[in-house]
CSV table of C-alpha atoms in Angstrom, one decimal:
chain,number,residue,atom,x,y,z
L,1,UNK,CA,289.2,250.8,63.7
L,2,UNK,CA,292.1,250.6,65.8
L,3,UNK,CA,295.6,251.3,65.1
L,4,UNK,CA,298.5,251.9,67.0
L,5,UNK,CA,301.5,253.6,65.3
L,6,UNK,CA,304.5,255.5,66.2
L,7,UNK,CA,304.5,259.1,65.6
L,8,UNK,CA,307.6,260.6,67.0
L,9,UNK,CA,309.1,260.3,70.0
L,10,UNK,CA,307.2,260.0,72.8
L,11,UNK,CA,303.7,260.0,70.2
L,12,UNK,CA,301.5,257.1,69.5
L,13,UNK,CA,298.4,257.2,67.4
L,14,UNK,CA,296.2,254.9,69.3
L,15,UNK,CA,292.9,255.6,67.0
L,16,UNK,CA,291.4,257.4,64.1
L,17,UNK,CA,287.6,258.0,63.9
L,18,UNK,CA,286.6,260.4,60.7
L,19,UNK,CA,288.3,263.5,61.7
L,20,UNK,CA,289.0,262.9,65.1
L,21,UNK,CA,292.8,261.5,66.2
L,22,UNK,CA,293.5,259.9,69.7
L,23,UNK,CA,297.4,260.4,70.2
L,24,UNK,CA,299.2,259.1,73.1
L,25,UNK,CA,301.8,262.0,74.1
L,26,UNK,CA,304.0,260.9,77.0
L,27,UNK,CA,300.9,258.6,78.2
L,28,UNK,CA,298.0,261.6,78.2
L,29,UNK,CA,295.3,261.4,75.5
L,30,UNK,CA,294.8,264.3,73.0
L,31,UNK,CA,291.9,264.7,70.9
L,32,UNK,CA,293.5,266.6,67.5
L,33,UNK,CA,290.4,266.7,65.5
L,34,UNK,CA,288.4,268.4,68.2
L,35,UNK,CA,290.9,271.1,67.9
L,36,UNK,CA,290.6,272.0,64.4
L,37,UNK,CA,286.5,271.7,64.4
L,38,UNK,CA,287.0,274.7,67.5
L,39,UNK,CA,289.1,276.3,64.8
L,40,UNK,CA,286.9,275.5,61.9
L,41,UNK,CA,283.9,277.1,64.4
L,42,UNK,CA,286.0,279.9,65.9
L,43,UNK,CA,286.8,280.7,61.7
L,44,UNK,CA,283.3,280.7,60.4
L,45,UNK,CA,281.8,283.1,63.3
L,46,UNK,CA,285.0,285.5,62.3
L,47,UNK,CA,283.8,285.4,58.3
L,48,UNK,CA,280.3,285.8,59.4
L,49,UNK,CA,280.7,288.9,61.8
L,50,UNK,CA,283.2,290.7,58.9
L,51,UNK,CA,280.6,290.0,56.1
L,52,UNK,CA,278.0,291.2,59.1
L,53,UNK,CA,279.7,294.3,59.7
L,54,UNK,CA,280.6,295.0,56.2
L,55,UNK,CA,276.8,294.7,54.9
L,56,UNK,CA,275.8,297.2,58.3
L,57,UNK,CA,278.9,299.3,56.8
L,58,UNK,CA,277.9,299.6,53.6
L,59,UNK,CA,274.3,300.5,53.8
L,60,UNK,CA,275.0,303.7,56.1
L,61,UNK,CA,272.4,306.8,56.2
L,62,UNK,CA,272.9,310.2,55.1
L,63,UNK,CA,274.0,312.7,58.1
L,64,UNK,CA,271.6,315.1,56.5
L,65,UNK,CA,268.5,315.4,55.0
L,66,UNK,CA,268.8,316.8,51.6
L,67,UNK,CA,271.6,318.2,49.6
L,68,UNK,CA,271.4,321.6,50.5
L,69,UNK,CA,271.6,320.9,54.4
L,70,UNK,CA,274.8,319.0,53.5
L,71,UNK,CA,276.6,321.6,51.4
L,72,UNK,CA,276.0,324.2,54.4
L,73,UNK,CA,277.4,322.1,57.2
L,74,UNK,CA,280.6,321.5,55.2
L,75,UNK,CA,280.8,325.5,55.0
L,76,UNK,CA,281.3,324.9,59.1
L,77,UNK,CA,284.4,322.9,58.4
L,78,UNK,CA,287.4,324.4,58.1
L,79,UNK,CA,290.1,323.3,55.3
L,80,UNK,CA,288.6,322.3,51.5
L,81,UNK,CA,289.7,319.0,51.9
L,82,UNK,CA,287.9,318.3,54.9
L,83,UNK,CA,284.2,319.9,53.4
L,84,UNK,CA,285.4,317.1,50.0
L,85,UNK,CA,286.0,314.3,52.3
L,86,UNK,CA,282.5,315.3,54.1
L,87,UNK,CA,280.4,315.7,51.3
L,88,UNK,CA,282.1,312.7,49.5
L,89,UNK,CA,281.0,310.8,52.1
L,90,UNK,CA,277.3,312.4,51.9
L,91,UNK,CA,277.2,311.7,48.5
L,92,UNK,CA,278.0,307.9,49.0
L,93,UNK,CA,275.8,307.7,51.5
L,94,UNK,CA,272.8,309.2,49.5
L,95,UNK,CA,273.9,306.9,46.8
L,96,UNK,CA,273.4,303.9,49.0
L,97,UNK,CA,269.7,305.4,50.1
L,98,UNK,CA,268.6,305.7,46.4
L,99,UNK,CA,268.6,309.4,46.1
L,100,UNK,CA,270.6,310.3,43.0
L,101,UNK,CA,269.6,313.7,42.3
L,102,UNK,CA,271.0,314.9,46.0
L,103,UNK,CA,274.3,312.8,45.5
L,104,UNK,CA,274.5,314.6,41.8
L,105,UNK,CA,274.0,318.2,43.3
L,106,UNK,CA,276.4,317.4,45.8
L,107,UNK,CA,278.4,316.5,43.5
L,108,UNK,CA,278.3,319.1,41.3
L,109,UNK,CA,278.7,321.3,43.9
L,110,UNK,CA,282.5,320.2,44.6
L,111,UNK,CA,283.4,320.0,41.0
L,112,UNK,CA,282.0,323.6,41.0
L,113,UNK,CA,282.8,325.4,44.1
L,114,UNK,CA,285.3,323.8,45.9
L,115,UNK,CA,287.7,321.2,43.9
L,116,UNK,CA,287.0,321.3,39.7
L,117,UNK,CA,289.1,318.3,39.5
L,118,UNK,CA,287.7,316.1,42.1
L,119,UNK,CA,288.1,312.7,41.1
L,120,UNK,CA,285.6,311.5,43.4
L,121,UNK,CA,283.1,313.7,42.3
L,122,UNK,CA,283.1,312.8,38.9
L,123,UNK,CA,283.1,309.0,40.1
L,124,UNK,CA,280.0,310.3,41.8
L,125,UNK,CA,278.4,312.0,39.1
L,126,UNK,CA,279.2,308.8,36.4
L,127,UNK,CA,277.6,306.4,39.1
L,128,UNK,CA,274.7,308.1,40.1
L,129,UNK,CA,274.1,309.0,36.7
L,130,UNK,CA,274.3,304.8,35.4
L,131,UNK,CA,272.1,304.1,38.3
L,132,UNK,CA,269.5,306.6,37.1
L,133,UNK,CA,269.4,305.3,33.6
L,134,UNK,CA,269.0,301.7,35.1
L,135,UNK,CA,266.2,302.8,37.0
L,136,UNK,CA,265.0,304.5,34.1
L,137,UNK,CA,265.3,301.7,31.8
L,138,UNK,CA,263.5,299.0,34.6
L,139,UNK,CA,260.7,301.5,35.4
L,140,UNK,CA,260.4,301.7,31.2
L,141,UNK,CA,260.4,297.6,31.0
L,142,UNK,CA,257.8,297.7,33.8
L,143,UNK,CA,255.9,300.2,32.0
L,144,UNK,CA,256.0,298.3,28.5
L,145,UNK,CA,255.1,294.8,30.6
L,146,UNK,CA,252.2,296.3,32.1
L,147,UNK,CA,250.7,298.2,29.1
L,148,UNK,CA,251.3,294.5,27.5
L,149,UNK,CA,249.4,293.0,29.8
L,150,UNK,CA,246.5,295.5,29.4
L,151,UNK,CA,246.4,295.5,26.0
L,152,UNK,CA,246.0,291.5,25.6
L,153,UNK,CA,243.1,291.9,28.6
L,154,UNK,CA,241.0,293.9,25.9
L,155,UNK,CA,241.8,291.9,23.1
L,156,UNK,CA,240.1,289.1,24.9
């Protein structure tokens, strides 16, 4: 289809095909759709390398390898709020890997020893805590299923 309009001065719309507009600016052809599909590309590789990075982020490792090897590098640290921050972190981190009962004694730790009224800490202790009893309760459901399905294989 081919139409030829006035756009402002010194603009003609010469075509329109789906997305893509042909405009006559002082006699040179421009291509406006082909801008905003690099736009729309140059967009969705930006989403994809934050949601990238942020999944990379999220799951990181443990500096150390248990609890205890945690608790005495933050000793080397100097200030209280640094050895929190550090062992926050650790405790996160071993949160991430599955290991409750080391993010727990961590966190115990800081509510015991170095700040009583750690907020973080007791966010750490009340979400490691629900993701035991979740892994408590599936393990228990997987348990139940199983002896289910043994039960009605003798019964047979």
């Amino acid at each position: 289809m081919f139409t030829k309009k006035k756009l402002a001065r010194n603009k003609t719309l010469i075509k329109i095909l789906g997305d893509t507009r042909i405009v006559l600016i002082n006699g040179v052809e421009h291509f406006e759709g082909r801008r905003k599909m690099r736009q729309n590309k140059l967009l969705l590789i930006v989403v994809c390398a934050v949601f990238t990075f942020g999944v990379v982020g999220c799951s990181q490792k443990p500096k150390s390898d248990n609890s205890g090897d945690a608790i005495q590098h933050s000793k080397n640290l100097k200030t209280v709020e640094e050895q929190v921050k550090y062992l926050v972190g650790e405790a996160n981190a071993y949160i991430s890997s599955e290991k409750f009962d080391e993010s727990i004694s961590i966190a115990k730790y800081i509510l015991a020893e170095l700040d009583k009224g750690s907020v973080d800490a007791k966010g750490i202790l009340e979400k490691a805590q629900a993701e035991l009893k979740a892994l408590a309760e599936k393990k228990v459901e997987e348990a139940k299923a199983e002896l289910k399905k043994k039960m009605d294989s003798l019964g047979r």
